[in-house]
PDB file of C-alpha atoms in Angstrom:
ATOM      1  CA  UNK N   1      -3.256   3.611 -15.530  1.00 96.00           C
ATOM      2  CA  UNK N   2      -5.410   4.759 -12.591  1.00 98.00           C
ATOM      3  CA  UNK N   3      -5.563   2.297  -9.284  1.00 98.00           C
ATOM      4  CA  UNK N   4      -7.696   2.563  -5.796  1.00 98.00           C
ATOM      5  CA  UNK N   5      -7.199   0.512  -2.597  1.00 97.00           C
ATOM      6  CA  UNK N   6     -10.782  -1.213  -2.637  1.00 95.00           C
ATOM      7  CA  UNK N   7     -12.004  -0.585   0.647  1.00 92.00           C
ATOM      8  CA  UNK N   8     -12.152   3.606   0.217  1.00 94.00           C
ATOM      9  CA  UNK N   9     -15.202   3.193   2.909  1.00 91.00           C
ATOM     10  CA  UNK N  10     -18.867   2.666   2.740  1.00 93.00           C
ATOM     11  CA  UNK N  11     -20.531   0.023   3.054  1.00 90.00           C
ATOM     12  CA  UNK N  12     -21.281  -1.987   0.426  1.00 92.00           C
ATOM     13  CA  UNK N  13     -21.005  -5.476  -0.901  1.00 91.00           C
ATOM     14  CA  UNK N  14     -17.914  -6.468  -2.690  1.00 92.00           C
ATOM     15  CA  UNK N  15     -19.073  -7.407  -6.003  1.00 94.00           C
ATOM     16  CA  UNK N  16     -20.973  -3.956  -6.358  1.00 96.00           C
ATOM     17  CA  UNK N  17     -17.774  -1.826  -5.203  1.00 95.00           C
ATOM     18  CA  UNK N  18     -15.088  -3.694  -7.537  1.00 97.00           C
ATOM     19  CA  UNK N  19     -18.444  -2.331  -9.962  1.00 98.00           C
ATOM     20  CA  UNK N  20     -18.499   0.796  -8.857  1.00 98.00           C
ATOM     21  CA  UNK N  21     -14.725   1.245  -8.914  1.00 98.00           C
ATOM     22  CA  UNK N  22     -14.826  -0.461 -12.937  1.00 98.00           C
ATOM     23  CA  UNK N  23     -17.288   2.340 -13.511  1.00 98.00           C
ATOM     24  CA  UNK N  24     -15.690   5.420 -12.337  1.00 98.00           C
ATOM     25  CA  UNK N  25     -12.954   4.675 -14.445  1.00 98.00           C
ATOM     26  CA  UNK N  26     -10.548   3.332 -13.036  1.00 98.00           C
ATOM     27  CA  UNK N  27      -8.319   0.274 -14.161  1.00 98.00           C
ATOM     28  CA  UNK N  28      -6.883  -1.808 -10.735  1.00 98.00           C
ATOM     29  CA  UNK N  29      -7.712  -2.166  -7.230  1.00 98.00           C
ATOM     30  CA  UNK N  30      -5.404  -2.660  -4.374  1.00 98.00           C
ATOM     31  CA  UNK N  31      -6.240  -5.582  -2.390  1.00 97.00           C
ATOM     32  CA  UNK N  32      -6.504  -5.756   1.399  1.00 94.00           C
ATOM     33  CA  UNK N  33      -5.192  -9.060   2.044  1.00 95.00           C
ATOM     34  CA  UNK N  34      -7.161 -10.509   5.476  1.00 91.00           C
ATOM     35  CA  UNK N  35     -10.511 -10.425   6.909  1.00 85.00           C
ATOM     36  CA  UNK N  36     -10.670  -6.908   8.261  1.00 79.00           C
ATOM     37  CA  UNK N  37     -13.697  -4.602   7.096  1.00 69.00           C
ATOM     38  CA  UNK N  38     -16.075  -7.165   7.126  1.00 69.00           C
ATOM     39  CA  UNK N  39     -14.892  -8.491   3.860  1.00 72.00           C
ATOM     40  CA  UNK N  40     -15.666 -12.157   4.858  1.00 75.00           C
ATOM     41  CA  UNK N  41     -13.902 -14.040   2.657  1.00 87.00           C
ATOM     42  CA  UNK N  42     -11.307 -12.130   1.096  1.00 92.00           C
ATOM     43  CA  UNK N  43      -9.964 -14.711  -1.321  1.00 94.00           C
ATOM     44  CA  UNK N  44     -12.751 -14.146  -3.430  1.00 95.00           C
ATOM     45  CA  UNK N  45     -11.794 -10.742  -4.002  1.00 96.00           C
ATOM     46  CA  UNK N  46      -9.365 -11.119  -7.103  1.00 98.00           C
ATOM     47  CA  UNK N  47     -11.974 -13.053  -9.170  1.00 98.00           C
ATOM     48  CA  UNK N  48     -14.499 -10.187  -8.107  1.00 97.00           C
ATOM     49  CA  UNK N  49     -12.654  -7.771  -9.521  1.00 98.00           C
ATOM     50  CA  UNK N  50     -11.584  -9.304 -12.087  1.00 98.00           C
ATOM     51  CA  UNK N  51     -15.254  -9.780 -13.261  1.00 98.00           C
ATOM     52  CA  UNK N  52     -15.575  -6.296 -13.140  1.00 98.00           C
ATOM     53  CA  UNK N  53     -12.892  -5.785 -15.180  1.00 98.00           C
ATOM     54  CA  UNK N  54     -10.209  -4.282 -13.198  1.00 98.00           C
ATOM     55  CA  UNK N  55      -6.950  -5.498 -12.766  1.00 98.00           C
ATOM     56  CA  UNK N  56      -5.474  -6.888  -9.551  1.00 98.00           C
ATOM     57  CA  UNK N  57      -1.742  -4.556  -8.553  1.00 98.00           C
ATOM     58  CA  UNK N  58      -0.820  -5.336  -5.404  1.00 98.00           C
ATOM     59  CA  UNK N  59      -1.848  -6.745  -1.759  1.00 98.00           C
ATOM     60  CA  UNK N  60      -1.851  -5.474   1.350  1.00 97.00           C
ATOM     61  CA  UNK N  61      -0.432  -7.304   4.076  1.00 97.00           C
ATOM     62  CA  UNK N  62      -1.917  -7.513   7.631  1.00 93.00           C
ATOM     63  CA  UNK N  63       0.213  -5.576  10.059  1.00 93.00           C
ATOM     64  CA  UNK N  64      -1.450  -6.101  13.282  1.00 92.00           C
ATOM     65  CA  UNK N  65       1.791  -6.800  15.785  1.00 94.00           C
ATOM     66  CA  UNK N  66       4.272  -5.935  12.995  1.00 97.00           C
ATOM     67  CA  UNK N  67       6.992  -4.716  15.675  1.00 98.00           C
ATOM     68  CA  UNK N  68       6.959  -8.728  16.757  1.00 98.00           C
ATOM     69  CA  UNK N  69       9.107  -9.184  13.491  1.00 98.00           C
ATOM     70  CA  UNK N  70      11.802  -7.376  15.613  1.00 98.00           C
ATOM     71  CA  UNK N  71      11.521  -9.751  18.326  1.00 98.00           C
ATOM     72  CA  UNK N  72      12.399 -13.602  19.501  1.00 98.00           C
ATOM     73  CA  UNK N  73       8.951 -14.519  20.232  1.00 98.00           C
ATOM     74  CA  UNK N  74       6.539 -17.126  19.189  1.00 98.00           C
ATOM     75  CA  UNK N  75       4.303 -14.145  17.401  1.00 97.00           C
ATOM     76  CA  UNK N  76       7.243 -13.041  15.313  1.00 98.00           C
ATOM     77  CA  UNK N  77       7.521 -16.671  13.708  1.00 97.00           C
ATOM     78  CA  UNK N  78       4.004 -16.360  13.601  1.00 97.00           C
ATOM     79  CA  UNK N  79       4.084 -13.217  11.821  1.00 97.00           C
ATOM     80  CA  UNK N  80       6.500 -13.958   9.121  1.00 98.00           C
ATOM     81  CA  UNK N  81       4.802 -17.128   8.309  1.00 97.00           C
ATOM     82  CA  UNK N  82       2.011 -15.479   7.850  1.00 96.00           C
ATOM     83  CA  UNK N  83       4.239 -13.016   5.743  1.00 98.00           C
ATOM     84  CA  UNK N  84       5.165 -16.429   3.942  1.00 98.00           C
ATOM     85  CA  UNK N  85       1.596 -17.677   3.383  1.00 97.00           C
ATOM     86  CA  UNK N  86       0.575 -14.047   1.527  1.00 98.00           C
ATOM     87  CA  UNK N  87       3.943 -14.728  -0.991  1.00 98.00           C
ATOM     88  CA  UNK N  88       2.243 -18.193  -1.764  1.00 98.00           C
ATOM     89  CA  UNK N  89      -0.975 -16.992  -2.214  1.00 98.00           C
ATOM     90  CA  UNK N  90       0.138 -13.928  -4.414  1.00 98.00           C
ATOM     91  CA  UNK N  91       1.561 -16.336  -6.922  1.00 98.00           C
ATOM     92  CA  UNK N  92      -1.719 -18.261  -6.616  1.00 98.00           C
ATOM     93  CA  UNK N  93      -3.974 -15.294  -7.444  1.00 98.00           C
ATOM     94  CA  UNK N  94      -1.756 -13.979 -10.112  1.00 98.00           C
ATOM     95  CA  UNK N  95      -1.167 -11.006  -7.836  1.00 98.00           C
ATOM     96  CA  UNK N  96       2.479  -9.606  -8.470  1.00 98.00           C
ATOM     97  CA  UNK N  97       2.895  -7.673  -5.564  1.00 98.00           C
ATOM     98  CA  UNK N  98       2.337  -7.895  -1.974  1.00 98.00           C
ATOM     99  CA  UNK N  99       2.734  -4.343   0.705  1.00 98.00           C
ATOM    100  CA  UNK N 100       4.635  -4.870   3.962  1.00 98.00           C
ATOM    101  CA  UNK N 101       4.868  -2.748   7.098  1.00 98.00           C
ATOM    102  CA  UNK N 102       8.243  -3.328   8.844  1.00 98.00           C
ATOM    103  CA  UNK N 103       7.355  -1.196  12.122  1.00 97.00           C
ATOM    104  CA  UNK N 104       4.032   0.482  14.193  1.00 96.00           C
ATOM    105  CA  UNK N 105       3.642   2.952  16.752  1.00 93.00           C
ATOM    106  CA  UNK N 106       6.104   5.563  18.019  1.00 93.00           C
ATOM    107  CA  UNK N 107       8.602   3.463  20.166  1.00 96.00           C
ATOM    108  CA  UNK N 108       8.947   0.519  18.206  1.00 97.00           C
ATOM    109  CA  UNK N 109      11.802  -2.144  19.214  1.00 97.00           C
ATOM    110  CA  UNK N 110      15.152  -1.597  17.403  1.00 98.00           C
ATOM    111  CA  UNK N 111      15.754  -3.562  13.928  1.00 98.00           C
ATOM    112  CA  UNK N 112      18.253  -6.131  14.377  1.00 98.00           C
ATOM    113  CA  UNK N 113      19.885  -9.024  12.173  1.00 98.00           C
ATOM    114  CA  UNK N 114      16.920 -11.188  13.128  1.00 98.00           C
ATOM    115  CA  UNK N 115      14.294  -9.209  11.530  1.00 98.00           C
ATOM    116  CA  UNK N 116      16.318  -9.110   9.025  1.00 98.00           C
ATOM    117  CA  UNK N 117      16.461 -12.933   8.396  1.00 98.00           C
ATOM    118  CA  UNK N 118      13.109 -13.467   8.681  1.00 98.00           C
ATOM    119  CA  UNK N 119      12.098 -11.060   6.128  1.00 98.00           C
ATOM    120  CA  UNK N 120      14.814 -12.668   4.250  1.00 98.00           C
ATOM    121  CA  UNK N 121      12.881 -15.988   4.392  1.00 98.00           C
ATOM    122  CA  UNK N 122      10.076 -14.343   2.542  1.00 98.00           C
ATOM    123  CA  UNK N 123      12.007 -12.211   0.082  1.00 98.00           C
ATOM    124  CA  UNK N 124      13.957 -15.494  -0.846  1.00 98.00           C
ATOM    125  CA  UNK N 125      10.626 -16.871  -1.436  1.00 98.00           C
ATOM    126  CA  UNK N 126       9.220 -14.240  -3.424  1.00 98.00           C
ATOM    127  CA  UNK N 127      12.665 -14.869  -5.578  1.00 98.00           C
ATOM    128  CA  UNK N 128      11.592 -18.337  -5.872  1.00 98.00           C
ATOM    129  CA  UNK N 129       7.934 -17.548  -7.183  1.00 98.00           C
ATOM    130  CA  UNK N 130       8.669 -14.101  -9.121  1.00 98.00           C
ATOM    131  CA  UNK N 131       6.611 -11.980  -6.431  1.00 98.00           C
ATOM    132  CA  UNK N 132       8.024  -8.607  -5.727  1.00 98.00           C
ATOM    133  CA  UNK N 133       7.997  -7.223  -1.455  1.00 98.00           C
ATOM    134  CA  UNK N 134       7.169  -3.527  -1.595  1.00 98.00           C
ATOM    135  CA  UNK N 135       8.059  -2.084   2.131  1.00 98.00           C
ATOM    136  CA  UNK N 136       6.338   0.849   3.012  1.00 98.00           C
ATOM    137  CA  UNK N 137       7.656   4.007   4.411  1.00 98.00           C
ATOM    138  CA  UNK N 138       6.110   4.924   7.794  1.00 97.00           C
ATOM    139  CA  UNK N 139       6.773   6.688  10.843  1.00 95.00           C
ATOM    140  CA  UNK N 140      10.437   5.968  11.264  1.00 96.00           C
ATOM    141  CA  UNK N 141      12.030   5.441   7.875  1.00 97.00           C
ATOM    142  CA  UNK N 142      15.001   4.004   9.247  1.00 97.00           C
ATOM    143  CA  UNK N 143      13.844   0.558   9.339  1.00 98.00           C
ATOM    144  CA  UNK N 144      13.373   0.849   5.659  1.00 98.00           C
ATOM    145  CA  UNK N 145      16.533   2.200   5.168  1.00 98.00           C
ATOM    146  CA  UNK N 146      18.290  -0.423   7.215  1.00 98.00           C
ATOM    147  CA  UNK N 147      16.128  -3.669   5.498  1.00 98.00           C
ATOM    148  CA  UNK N 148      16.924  -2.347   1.968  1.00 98.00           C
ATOM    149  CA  UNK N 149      20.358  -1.573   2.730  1.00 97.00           C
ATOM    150  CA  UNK N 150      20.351  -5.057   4.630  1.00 97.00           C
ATOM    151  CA  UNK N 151      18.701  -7.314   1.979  1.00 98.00           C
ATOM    152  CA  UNK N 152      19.749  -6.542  -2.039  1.00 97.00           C
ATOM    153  CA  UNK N 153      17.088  -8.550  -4.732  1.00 98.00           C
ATOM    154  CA  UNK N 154      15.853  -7.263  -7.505  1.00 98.00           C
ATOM    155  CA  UNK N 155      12.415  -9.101  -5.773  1.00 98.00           C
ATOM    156  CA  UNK N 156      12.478  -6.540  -2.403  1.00 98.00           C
ATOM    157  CA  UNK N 157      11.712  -2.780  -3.086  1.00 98.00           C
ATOM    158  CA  UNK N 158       9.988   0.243  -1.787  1.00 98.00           C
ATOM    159  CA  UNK N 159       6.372   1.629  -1.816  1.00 98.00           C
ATOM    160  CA  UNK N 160       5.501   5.307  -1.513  1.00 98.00           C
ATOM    161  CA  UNK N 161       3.477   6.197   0.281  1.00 98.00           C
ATOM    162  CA  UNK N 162       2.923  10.390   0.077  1.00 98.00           C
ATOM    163  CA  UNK N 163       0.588  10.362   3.492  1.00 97.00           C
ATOM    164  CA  UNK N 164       3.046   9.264   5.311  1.00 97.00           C
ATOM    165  CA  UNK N 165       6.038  10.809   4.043  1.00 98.00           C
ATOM    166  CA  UNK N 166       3.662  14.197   4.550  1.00 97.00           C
ATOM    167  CA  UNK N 167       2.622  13.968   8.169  1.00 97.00           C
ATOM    168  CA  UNK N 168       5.361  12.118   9.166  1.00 96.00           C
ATOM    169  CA  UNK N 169       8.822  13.222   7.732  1.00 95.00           C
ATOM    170  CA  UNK N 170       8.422  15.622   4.785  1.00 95.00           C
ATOM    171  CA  UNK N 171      12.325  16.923   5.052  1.00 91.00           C
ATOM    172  CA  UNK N 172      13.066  13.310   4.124  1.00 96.00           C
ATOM    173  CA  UNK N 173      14.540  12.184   0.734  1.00 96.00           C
ATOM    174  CA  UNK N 174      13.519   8.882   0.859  1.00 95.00           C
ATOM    175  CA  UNK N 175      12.975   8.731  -2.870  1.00 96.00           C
ATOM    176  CA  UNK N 176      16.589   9.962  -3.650  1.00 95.00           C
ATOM    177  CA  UNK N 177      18.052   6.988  -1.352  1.00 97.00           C
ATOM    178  CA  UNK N 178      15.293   4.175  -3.096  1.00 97.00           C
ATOM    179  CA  UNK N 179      13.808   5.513  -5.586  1.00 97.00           C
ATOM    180  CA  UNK N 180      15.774   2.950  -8.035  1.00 97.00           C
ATOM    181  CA  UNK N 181      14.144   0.323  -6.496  1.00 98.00           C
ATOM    182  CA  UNK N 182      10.534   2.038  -6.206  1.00 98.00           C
ATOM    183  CA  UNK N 183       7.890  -0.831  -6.914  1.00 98.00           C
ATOM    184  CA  UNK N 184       4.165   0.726  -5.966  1.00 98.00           C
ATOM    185  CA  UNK N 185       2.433   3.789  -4.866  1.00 98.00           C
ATOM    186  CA  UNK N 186       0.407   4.961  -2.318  1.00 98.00           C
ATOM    187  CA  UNK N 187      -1.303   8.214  -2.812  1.00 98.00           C
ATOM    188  CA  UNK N 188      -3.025  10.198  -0.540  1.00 98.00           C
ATOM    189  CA  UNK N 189      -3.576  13.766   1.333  1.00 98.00           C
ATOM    190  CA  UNK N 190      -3.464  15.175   4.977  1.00 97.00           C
ATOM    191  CA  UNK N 191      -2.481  18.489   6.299  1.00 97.00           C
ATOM    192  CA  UNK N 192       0.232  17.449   7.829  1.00 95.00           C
ATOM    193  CA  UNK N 193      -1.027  16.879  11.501  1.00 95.00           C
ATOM    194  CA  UNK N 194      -1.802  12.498  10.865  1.00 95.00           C
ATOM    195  CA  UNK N 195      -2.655  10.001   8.640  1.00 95.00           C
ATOM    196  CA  UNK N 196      -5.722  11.180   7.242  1.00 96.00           C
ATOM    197  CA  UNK N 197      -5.830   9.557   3.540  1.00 97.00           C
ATOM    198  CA  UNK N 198      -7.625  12.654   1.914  1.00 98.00           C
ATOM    199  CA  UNK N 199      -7.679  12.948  -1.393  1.00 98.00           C
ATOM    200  CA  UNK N 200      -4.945  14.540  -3.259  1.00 98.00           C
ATOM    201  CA  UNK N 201      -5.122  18.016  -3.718  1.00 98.00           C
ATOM    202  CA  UNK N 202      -6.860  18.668  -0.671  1.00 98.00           C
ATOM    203  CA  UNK N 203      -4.157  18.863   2.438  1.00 98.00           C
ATOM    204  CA  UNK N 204      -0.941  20.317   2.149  1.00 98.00           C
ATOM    205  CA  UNK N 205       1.109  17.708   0.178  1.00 98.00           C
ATOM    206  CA  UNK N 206       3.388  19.324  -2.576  1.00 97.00           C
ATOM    207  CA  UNK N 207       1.803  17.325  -5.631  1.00 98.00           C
ATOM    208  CA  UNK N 208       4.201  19.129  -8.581  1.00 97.00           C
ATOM    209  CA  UNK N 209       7.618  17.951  -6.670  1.00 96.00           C
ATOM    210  CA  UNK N 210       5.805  14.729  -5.047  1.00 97.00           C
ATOM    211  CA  UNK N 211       4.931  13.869  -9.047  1.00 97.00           C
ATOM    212  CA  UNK N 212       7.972  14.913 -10.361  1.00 96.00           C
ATOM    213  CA  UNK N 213      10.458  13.087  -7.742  1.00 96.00           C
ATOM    214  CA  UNK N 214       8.106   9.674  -9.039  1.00 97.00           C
ATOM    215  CA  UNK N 215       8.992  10.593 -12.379  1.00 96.00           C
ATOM    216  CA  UNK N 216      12.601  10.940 -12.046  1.00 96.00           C
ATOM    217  CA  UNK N 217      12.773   7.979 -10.763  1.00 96.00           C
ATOM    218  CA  UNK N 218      11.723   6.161 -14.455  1.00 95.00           C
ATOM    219  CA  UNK N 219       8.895   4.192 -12.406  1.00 96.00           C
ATOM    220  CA  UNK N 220       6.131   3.040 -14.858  1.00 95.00           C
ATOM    221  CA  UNK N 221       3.678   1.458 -12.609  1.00 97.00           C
ATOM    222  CA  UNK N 222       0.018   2.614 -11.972  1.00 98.00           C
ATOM    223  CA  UNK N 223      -0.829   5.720 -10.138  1.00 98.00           C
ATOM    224  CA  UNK N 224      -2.397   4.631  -7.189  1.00 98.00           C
ATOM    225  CA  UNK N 225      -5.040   5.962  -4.775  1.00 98.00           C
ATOM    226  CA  UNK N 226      -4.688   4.909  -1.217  1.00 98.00           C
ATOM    227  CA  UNK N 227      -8.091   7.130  -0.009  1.00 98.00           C
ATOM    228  CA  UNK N 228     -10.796   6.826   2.154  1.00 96.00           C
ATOM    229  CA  UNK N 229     -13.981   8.402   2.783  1.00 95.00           C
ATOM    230  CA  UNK N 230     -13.239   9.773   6.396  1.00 92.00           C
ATOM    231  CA  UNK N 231     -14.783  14.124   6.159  1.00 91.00           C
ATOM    232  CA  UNK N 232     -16.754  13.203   2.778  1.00 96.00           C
ATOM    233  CA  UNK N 233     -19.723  11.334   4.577  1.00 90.00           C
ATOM    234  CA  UNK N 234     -21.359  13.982   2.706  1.00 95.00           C
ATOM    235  CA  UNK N 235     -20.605  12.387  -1.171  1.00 97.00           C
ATOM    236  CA  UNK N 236     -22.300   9.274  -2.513  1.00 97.00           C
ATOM    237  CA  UNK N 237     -19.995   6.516  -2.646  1.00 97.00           C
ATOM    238  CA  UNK N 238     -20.483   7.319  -6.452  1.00 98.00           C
ATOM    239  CA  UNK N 239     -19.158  10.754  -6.153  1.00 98.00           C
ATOM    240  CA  UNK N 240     -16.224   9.987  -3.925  1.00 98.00           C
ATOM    241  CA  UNK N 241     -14.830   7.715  -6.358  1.00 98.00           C
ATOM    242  CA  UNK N 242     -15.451  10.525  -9.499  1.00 98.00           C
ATOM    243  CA  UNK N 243     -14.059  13.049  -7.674  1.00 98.00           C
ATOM    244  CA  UNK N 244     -11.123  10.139  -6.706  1.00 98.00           C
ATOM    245  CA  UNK N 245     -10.718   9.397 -10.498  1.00 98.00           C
ATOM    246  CA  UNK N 246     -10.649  13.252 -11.202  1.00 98.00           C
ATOM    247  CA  UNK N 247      -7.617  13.697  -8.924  1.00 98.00           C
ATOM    248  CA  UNK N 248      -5.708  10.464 -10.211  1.00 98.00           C
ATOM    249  CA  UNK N 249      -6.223  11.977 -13.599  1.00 98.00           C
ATOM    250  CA  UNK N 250      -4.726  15.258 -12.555  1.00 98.00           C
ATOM    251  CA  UNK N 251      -1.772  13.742 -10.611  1.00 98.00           C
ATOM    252  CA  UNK N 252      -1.323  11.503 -14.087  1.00 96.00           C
ATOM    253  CA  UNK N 253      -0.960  14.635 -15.893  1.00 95.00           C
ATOM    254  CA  UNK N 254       1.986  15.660 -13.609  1.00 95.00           C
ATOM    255  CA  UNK N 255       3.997  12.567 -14.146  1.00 88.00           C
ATOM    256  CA  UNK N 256       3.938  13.086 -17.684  1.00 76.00           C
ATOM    257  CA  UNK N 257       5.063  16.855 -17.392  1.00 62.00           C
TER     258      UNK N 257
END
């Protein structure tokens, strides 16, 4: 199965993208979970796509002031109950898994025992109302490897992201230390100097042992398109998402070789 984050650019009403996305081919959408984009009310946006006939994978959650979670301040608590408040509403929407970032910037604060009980307080949660916590790898994977080391449910996992890993660390094995507990994907393309969500296949990402290192790791879920239109102002939003399904399709291929 073939997935794209919803918002790949452009602008254009919801209902017509989840439309547009239906009839490129693909099958799901990732959801961004908050009013960002212009998206207005963004609650609407399962039943939207749903009517289109895609299926909903996985949520975003906001990350504005994500190093907060590290720190004994009013906008941490803030912060995880927000954290809280997407668990409860990904159990209302049918939605079984939400995306968390557990750091930003390049000098985040250190991770610490209470970061580690707040996102406790949402994985237990997410126990209680069968919702899995994918946490993304980002600039500094060792606040993924400390949280997953930290915190052992079968309801707290990892998501992939290939940009990132890419730009950011690409001697890293982060897929040999969590792959076993790999719960989403988020693929994408750069060339290697920042975050730059191209399509795959045209940056300098190593798609054969990317693909292969996914499907060692057993992991049946969706392959997943985290791309945006940022250097192909020149494509309709119709061709962007052909030449998006095109790529999926090839990277597909790969995890089946």
């Amino acid at each position: 199965m073939l997935t794209i984050y919803d918002w790949f650019g452009y602008e254009i009403p919801m209902k017509q993208r989840y439309r547009m996305i239906r009839q490129a081919g693909f099958d799901g959408v990732l959801l961004w979970w908050s009013e960002d984009f212009d998206r207005g009310d963004y609650r609407e946006s399962p039943a939207l796509a749903r009517a289109a006939g895609l299926f909903v994978e996985d949520i975003h959650t906001p990350f504005d002031g994500i190093n907060n979670l590290w720190l004994d301040n009013i906008d941490g608590e803030a912060l995880t109950d927000c954290l809280l408040q997407c668990v409860t509403d990904c159990a209302a929407f049918e939605i079984p898994t939400m995306i968390v970032h557990l750091s930003g910037g390049e000098n985040p604060p250190s991770y610490n025992p209470l970061g580690i009980s707040r996102i406790s307080r949402v994985v237990g949660k997410a126990e209680r109302l069968g919702i899995n916590v994918a946490l993304e790898n980002l600039r500094h994977v060792a606040y993924l490897d400390y949280v997953l080391n930290q915190i052992n449910s079968p309801r707290l996992g990892f998501c992939y992201d290939s940009g990132h890993h890419n730009c950011r660390n690409p001697g890293d094995d982060m897929m040999g230390r969590h792959g076993s507990r790999l719960m989403a994907l988020h693929l994408h393309d750069n060339d290697g100097s920042d975050d730059q969500h191209l399509l795959p296949f045209d940056g300098t990402t190593d798609w054969p042992a990317i693909m292969a290192s996914i499907a060692g790791t057993g992991y049946t879920g969706p392959t997943a398109l985290e791309v945006m239109n940022g250097g192909y102002e020149r494509l309709s939003p119709e061709e962007f998402l052909a030449a998006a399904f095109e790529r999926g399709k090839r990277l597909e291929g790969m995890r089946k070789c």
